[in-house]
PDB file of C-alpha atoms in Angstrom:
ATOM      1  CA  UNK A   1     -61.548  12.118  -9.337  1.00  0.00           C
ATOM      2  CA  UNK A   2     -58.386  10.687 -11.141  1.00  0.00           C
ATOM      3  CA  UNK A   3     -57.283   7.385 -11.193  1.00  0.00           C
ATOM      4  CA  UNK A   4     -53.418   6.787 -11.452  1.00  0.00           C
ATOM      5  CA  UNK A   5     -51.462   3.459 -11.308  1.00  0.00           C
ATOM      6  CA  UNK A   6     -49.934   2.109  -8.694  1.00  0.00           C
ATOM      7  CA  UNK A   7     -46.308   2.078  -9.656  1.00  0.00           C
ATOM      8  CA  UNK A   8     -43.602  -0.525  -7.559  1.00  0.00           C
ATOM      9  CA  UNK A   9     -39.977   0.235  -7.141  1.00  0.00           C
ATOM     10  CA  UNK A  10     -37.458  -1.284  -9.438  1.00  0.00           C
ATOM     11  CA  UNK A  11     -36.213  -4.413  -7.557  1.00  0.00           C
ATOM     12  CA  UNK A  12     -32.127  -5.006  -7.189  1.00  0.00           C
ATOM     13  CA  UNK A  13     -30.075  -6.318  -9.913  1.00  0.00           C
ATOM     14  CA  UNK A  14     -32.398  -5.987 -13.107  1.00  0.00           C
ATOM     15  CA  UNK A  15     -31.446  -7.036 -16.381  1.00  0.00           C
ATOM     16  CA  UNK A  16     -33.043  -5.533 -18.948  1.00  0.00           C
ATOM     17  CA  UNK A  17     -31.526  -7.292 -22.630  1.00  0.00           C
ATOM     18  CA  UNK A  18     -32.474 -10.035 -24.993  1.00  0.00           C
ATOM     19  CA  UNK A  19     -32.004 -13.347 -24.793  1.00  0.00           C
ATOM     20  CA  UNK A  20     -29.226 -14.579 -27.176  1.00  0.00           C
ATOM     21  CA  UNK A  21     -31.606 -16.970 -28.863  1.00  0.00           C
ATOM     22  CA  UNK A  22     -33.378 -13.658 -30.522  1.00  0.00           C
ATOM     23  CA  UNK A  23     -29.940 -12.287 -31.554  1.00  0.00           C
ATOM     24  CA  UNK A  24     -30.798 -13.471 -35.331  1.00  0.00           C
ATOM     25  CA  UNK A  25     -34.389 -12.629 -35.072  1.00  0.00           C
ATOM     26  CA  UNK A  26     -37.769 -14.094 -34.099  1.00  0.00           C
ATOM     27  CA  UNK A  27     -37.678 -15.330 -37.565  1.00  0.00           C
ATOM     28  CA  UNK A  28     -35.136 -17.922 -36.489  1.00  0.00           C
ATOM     29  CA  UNK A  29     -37.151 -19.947 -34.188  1.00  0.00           C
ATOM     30  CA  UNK A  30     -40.161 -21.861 -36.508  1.00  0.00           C
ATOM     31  CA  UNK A  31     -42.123 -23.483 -33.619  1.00  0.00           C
ATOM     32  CA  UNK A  32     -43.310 -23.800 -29.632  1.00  0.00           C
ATOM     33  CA  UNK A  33     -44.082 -26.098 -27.442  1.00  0.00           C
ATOM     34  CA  UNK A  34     -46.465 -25.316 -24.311  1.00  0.00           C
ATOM     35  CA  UNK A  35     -46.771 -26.746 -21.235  1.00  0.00           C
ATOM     36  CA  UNK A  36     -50.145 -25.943 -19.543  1.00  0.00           C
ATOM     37  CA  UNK A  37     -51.805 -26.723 -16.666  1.00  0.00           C
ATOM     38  CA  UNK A  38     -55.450 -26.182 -17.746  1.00  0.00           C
ATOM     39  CA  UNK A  39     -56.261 -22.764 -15.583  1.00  0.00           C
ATOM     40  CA  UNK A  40     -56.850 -19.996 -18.047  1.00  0.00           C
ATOM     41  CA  UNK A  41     -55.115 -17.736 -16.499  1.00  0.00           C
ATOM     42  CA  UNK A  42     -51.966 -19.499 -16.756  1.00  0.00           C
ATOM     43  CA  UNK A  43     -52.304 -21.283 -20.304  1.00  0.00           C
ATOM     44  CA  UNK A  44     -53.236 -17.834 -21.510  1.00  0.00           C
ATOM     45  CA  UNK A  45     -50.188 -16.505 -20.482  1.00  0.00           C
ATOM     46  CA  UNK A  46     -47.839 -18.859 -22.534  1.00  0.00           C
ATOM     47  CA  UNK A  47     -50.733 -18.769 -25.217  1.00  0.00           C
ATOM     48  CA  UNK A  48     -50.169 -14.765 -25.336  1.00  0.00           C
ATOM     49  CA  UNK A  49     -45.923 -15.474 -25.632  1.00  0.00           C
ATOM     50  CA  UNK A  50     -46.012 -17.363 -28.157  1.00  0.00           C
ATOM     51  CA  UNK A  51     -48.497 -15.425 -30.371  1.00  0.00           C
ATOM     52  CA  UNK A  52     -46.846 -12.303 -29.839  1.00  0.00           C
ATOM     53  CA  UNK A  53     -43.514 -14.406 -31.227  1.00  0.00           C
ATOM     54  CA  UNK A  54     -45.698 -15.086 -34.377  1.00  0.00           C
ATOM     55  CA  UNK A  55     -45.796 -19.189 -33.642  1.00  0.00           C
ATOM     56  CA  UNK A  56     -49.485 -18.954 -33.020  1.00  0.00           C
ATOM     57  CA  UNK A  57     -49.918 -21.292 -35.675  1.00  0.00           C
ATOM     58  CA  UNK A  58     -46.756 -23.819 -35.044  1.00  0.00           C
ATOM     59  CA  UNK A  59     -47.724 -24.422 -31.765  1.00  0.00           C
ATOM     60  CA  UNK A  60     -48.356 -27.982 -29.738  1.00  0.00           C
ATOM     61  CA  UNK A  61     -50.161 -27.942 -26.511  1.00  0.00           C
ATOM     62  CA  UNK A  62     -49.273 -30.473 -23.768  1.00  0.00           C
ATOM     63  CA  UNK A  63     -51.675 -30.362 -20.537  1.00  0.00           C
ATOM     64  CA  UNK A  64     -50.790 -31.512 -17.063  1.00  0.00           C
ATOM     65  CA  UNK A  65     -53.910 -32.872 -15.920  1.00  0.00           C
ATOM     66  CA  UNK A  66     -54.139 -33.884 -12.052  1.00  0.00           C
ATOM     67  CA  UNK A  67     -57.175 -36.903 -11.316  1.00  0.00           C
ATOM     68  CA  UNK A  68     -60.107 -35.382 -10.211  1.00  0.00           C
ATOM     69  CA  UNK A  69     -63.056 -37.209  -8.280  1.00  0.00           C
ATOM     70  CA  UNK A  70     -63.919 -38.375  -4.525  1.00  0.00           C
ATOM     71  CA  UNK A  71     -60.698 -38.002  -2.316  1.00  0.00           C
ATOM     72  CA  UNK A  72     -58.616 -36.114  -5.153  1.00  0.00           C
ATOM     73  CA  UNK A  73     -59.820 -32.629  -4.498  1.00  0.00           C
ATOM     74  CA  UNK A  74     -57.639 -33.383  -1.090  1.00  0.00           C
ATOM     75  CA  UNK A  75     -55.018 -34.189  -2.627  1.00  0.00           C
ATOM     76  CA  UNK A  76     -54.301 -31.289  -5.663  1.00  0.00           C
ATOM     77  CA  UNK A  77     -51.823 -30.306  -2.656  1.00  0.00           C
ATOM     78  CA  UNK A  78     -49.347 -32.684  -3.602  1.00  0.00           C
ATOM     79  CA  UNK A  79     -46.710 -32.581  -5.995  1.00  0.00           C
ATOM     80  CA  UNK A  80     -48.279 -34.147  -9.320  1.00  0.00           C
ATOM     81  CA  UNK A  81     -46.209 -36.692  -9.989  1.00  0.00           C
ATOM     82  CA  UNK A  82     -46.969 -37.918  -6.011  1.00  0.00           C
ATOM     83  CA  UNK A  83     -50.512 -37.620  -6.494  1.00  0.00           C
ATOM     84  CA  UNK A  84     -50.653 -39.359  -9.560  1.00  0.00           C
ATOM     85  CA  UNK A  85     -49.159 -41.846  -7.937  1.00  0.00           C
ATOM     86  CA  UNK A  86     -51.288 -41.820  -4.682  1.00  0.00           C
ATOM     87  CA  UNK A  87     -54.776 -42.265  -7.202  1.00  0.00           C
ATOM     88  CA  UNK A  88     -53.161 -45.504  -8.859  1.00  0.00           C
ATOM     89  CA  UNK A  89     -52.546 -46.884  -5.727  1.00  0.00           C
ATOM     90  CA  UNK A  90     -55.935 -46.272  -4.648  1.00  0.00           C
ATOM     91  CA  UNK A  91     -57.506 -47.124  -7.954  1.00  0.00           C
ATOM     92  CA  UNK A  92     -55.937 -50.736  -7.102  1.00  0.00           C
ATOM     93  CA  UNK A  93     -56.905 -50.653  -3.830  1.00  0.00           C
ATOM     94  CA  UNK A  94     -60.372 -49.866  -4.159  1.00  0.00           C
ATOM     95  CA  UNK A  95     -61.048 -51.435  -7.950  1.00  0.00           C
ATOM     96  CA  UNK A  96     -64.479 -53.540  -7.735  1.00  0.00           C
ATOM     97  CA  UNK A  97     -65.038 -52.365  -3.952  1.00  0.00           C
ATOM     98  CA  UNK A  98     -68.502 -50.662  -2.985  1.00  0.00           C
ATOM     99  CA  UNK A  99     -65.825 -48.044  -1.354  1.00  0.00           C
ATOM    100  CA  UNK A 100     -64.760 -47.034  -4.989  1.00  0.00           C
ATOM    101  CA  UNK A 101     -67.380 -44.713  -5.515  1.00  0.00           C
ATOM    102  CA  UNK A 102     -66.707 -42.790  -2.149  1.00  0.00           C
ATOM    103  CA  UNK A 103     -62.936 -42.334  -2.929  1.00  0.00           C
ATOM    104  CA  UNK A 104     -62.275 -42.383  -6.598  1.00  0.00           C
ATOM    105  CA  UNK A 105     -65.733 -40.594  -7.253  1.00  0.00           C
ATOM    106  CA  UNK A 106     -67.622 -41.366 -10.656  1.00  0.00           C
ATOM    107  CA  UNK A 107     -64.996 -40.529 -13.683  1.00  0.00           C
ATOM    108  CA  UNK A 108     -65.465 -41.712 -17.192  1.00  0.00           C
ATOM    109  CA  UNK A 109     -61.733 -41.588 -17.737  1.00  0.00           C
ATOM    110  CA  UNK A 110     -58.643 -41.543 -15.562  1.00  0.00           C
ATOM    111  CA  UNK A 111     -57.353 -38.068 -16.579  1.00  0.00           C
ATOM    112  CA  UNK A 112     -60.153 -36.492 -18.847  1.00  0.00           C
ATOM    113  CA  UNK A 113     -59.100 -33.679 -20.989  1.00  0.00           C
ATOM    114  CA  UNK A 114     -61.590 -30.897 -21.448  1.00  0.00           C
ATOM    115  CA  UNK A 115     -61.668 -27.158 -23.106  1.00  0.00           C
ATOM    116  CA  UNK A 116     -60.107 -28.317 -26.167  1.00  0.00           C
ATOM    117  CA  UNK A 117     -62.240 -26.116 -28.697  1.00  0.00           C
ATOM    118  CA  UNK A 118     -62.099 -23.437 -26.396  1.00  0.00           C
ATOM    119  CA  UNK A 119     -58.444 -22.919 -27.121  1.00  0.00           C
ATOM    120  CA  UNK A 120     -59.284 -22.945 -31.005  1.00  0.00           C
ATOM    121  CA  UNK A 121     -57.297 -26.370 -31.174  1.00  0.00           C
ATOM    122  CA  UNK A 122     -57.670 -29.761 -32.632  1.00  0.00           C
ATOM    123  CA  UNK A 123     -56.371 -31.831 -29.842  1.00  0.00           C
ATOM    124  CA  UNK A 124     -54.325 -31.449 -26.688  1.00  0.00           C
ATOM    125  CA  UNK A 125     -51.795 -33.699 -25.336  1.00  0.00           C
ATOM    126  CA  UNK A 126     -51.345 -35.059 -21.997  1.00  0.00           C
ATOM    127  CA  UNK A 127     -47.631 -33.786 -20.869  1.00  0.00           C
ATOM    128  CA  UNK A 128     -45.276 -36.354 -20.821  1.00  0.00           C
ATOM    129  CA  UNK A 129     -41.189 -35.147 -19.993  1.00  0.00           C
ATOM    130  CA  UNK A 130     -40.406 -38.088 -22.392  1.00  0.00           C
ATOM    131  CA  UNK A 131     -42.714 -37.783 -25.225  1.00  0.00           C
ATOM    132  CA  UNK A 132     -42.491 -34.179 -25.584  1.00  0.00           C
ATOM    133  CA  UNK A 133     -38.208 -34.857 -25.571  1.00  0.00           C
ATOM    134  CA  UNK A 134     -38.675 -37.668 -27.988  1.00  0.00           C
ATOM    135  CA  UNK A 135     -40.903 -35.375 -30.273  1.00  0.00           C
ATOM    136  CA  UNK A 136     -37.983 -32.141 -30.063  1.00  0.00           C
ATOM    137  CA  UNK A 137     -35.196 -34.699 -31.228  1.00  0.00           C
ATOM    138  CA  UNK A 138     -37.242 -36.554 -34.040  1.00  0.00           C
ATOM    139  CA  UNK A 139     -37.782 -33.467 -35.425  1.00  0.00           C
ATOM    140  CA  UNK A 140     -34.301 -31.134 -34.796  1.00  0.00           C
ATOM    141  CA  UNK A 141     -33.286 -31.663 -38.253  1.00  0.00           C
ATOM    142  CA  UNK A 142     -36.223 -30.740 -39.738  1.00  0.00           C
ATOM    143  CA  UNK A 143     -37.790 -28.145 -37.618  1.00  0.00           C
ATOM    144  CA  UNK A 144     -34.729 -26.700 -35.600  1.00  0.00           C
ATOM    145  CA  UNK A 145     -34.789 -25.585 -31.784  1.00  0.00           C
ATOM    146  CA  UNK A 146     -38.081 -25.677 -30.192  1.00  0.00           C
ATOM    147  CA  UNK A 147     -39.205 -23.060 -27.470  1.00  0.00           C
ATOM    148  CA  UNK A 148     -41.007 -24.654 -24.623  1.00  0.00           C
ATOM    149  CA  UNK A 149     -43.059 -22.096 -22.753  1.00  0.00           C
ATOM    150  CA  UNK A 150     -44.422 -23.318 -19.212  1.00  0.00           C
ATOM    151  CA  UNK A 151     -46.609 -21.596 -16.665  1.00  0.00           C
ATOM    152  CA  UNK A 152     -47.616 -22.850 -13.435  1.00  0.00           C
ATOM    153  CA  UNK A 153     -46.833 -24.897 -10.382  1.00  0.00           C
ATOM    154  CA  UNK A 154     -47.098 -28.290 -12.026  1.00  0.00           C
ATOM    155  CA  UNK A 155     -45.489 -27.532 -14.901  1.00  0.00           C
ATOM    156  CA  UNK A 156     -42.607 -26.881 -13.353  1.00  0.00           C
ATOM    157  CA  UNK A 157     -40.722 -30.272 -12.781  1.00  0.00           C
ATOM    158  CA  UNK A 158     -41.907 -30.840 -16.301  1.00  0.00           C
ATOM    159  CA  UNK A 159     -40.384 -27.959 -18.251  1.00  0.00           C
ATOM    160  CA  UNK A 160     -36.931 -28.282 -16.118  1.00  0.00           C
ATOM    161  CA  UNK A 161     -36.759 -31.838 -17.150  1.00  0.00           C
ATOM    162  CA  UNK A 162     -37.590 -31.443 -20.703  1.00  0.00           C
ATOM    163  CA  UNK A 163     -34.703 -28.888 -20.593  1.00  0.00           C
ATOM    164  CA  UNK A 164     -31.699 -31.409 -18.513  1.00  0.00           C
ATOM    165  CA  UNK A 165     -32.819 -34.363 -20.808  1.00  0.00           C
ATOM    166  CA  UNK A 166     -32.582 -32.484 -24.239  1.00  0.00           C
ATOM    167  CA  UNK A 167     -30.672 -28.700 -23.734  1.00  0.00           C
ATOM    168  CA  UNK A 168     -29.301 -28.473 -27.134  1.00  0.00           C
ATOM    169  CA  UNK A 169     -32.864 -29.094 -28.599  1.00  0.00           C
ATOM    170  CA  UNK A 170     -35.230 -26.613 -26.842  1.00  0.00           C
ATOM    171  CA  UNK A 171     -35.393 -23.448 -25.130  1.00  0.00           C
ATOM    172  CA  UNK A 172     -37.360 -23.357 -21.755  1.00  0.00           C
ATOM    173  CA  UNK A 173     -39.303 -20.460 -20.888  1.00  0.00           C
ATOM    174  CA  UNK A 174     -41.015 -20.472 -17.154  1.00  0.00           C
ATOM    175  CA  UNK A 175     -43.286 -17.794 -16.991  1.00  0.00           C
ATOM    176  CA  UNK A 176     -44.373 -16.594 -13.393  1.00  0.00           C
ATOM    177  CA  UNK A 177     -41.692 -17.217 -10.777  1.00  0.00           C
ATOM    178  CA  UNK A 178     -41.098 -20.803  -9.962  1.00  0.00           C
ATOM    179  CA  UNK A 179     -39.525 -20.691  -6.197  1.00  0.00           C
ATOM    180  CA  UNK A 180     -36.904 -23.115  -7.495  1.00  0.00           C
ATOM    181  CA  UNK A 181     -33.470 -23.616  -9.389  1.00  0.00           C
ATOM    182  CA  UNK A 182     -33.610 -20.609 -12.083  1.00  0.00           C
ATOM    183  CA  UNK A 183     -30.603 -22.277 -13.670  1.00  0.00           C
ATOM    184  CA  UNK A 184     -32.773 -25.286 -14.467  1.00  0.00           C
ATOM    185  CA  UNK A 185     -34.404 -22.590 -17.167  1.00  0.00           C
ATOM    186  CA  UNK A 186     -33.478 -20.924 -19.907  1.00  0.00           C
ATOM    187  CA  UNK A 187     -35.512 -17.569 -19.527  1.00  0.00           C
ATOM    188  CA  UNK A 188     -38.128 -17.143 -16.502  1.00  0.00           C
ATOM    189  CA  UNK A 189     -40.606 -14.216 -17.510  1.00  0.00           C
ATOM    190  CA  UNK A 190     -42.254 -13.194 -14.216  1.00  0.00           C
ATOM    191  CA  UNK A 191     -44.221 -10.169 -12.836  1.00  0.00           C
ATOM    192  CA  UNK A 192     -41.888  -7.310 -11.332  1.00  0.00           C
ATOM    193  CA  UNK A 193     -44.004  -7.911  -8.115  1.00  0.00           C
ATOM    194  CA  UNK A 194     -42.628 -10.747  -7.234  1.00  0.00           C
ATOM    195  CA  UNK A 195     -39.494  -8.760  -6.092  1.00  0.00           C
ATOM    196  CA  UNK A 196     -40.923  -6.171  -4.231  1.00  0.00           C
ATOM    197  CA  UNK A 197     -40.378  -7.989  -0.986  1.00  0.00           C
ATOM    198  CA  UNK A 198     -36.666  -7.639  -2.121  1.00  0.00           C
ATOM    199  CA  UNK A 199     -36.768  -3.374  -2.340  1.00  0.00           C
ATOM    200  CA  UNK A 200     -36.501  -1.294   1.164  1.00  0.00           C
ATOM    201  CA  UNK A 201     -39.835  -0.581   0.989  1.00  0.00           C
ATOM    202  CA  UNK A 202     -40.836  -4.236   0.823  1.00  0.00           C
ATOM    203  CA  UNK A 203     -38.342  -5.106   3.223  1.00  0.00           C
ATOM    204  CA  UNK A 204     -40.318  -2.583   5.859  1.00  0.00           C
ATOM    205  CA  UNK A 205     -43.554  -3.806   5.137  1.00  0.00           C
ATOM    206  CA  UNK A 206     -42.832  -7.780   4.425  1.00  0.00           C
ATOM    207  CA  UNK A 207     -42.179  -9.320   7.806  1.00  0.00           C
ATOM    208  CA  UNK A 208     -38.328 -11.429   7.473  1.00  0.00           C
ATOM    209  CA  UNK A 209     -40.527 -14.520   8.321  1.00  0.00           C
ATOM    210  CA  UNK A 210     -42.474 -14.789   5.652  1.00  0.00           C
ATOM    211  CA  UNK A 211     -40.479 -12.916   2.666  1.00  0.00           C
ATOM    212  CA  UNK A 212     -39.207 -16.614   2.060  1.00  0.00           C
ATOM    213  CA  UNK A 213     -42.681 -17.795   0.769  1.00  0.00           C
ATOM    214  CA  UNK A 214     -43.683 -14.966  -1.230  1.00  0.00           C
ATOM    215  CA  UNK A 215     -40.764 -13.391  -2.610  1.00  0.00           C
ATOM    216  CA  UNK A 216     -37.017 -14.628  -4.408  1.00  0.00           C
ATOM    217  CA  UNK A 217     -33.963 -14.791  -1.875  1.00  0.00           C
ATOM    218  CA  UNK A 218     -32.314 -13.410  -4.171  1.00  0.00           C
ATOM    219  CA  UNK A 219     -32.332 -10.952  -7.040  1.00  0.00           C
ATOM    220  CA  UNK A 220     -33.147 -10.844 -10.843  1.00  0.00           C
ATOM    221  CA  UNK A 221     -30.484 -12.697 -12.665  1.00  0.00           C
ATOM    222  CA  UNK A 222     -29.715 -12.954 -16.791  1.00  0.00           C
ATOM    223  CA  UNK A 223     -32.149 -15.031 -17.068  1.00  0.00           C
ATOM    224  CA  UNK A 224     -35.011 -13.765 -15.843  1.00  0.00           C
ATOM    225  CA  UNK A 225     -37.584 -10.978 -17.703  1.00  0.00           C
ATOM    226  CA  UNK A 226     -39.915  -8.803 -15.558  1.00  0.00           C
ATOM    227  CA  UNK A 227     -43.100  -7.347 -16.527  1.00  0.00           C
ATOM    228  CA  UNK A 228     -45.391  -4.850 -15.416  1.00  0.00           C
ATOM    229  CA  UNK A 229     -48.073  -7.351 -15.196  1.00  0.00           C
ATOM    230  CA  UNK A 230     -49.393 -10.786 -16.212  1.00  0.00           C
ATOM    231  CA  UNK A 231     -48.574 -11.834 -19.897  1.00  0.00           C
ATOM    232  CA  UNK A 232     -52.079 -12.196 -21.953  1.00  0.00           C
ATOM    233  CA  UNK A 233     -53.453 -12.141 -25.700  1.00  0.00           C
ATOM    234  CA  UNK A 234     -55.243  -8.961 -25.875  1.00  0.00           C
ATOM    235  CA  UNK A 235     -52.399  -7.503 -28.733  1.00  0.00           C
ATOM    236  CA  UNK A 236     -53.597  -4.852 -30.820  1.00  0.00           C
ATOM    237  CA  UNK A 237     -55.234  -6.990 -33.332  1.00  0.00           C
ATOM    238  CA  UNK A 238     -57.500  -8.801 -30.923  1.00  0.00           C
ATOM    239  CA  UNK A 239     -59.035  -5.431 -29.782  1.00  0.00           C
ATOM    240  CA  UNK A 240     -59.405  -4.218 -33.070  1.00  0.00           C
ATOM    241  CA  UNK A 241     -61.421  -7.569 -33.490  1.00  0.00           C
ATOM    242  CA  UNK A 242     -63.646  -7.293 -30.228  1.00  0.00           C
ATOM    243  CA  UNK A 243     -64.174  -3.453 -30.592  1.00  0.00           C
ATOM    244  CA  UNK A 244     -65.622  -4.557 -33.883  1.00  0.00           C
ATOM    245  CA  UNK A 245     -67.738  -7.222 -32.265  1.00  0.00           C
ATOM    246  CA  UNK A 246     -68.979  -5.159 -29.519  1.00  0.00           C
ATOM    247  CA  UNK A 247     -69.509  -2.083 -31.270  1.00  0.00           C
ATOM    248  CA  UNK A 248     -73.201  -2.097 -31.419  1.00  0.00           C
ATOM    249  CA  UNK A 249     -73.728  -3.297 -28.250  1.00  0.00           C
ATOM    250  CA  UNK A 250     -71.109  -0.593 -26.724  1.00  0.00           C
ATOM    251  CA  UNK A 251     -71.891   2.906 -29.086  1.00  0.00           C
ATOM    252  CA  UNK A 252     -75.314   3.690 -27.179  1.00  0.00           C
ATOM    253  CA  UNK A 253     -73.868   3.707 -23.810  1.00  0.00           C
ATOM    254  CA  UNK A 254     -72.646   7.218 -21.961  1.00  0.00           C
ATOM    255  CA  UNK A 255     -68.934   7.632 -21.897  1.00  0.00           C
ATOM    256  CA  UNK A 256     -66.056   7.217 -20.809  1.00  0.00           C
ATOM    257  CA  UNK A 257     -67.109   3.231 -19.776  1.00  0.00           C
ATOM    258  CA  UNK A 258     -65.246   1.046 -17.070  1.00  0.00           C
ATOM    259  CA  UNK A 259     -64.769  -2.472 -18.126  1.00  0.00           C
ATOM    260  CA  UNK A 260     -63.785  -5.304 -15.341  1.00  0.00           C
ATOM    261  CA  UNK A 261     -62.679  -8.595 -16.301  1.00  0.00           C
ATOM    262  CA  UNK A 262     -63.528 -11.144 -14.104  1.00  0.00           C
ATOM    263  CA  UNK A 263     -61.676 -14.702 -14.029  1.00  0.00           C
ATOM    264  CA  UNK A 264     -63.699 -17.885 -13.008  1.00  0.00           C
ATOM    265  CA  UNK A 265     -63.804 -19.699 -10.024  1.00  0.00           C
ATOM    266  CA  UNK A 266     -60.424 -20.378  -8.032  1.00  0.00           C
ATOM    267  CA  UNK A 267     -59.536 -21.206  -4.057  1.00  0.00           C
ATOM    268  CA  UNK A 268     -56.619 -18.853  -4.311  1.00  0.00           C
ATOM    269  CA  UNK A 269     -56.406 -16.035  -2.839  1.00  0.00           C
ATOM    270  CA  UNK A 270     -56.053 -13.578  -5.244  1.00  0.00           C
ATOM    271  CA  UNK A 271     -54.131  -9.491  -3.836  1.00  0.00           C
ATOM    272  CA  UNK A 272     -53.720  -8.019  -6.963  1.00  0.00           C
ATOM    273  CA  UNK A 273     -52.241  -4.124  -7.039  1.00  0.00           C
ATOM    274  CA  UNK A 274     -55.444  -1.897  -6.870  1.00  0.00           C
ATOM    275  CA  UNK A 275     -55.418   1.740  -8.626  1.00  0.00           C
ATOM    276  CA  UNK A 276     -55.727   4.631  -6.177  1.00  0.00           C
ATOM    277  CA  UNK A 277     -58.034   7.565  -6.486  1.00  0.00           C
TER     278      UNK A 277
END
C-alpha cells in the first residue's frame, strides 16, 4: 500500500514573487514584532516566520488575552475588544455581590498571562495597538522598520491598526486568511486551501451559499503568499536536534515508523486534507 498526497488545484490569480521589503535582503530588516493570541498552533506559526527570517533572537511577543472565568467562556464569541468591554461592565456590576463568583468565576488577575517559559521567553506583553506603535516609533532611528507578524482571529483588528496608525514604521504580516480588508496588510501568508472553493472543482463541490464563509470572494492578490500547509518551526536544525534527542528511544523500534502529532484540546472543528492510500 502507498500513500501519496493529496494535491489541490492552483487557485486563480496567483502571485508567486517577493515582497519588495526583501529586495535588499533579509539582512535588512534587524527585528519582529508578534502578535499572538496564545493557541499554539497559531503563535507557532508567526514563531516559525520569524525564525526562518533569522530574528529568532530580536523578537518581542505581544499576547491578546480574552478574560476567562464564569460567564466568559460564553462570550469568547465576541469580537475582543466587545468582550473586554462586556467583563468590565460586569466586573462593576457585580464587584462585592455574592453573584460575583457565579459570573466573573474565581480569577487571581483580570487577564492572566500564562506559557511564558514554554515559549523560551522572559516575559510576554499584553497587546496594546498603542503601545506596540509607540514602541516602533521610539525606536525607528535606532532599530529601523519593524515586521509585525500576526496570526489569528483576534489579532486581526490589532495588526491592521498597528499598520494605519504607523505604515512607514512596520511591516504587517497576517498569516492565515483574515476574511477582511487585505489592503489593511502588508503581506497575508495563508494556506493554498483557503482558495479551493474559488477553483471549478471547488466551485462543484462548495455549495454558492456557503463559499462566502469559508473561502475569499475573490482571488490571490500581490499581497498575499500561499503555502502548501500551515507555517511551523520544525526547520532542518530543529530535527537534527530532536532526532538526536530521540535517538535512543527511536533506534530499537522496526522500520519505517509513522509519527502523528497531535495538538491539544480545541472546540473547533478541525477537516484537515487526509493522504489517500
Amino acid at each position: 500500500m502507498s500513500i501519496r498526497p493529496l494535491l489541490l488545484p492552483e487557485p486563480p490569480g496567483e502571485v508567486d514573487r517577493a515582497p519588495e521589503i526583501f529586495a535588499g535582503g533579509v539582512a535588512a530588516v534587524r527585528r519582529a514584532v508578534v502578535i499572538g493570541n496564545g493557541c499554539a498552533g497559531a503563535e507557532n506559526q508567526c514563531l516559525g516566520l520569524v525564525r526562518a527570517l533569522g530574528l529568532a533572537d530580536r523578537l518581542t511577543l505581544y499576547r491578546i488575552i480574552r478574560p476567562t472565568g464564569g460567564i466568559n467562556k460564553w462570550l469568547h464569541f465576541l469580537p475582543i475588544s466587545l468582550h473586554k468591554m462586556v467583563d468590565q461592565v460586569l466586573r462593576h456590576i457585580l464587584s462585592n455581590t455574592t453573584f460575583t463568583t457565579l459570573f466573573q468565576g474565581k480569577l487571581s488577575a483580570p487577564y492572566p498571562v500564562s506559557n511564558v517559559q514554554s515559549l523560551g521567553l522572559s516575559s510576554i506583553l499584553e497587546a496594546d495597538s498603542k503601545r506596540i506603535v509607540t514602541m516602533v516609533r521610539d525606536t525607528f532611528e535606532k532599530e529601523g522598520l519593524a515586521i509585525v507578524v500576526a496570526c489569528g482571529r483576534d489579532t486581526i483588528p490589532y495588526a491592521s491598526s498597528v499598520r494605519c496608525l504607523a505604515p512607514d514604521n512596520v511591516f504587517v504580516i497576517q498569516i492565515q486568511h483574515p476574511r477582511y480588508r487585505l489592503d489593511r496588510f502588508d503581506l497575508v501568508v495563508t494556506p493554498r486551501h483557503d482558495y479551493y472553493a474559488l477553483t471549478a472543482k471547488g466551485q462543484q463541490e462548495v455549495p454558492w451559499l456557503f463559499r462566502r464563509w469559508i473561502t475569499p470572494r475573490e482571488p490571490p492578490g500581490p499581497n498575499v503568499v500561499l503555502t502548501s500547509g500551515a507555517l511551523h518551526q520544525a526547520d532542518s536544525a530543529a530535527l537534527r536536534i530532536a532526532a538526536t534527542n530521540w535517538h535512543d528511544e527511536l533506534a530499537p523500534l522496526p522500520k519505517p515508523l509513522v509519527v502523528v502529532n497531535i495538538g491539544g484540546p480545541t472546540s473547533k472543528l478541525l477537516l484537515p486534507f487526509l493522504p489517500t492510500c
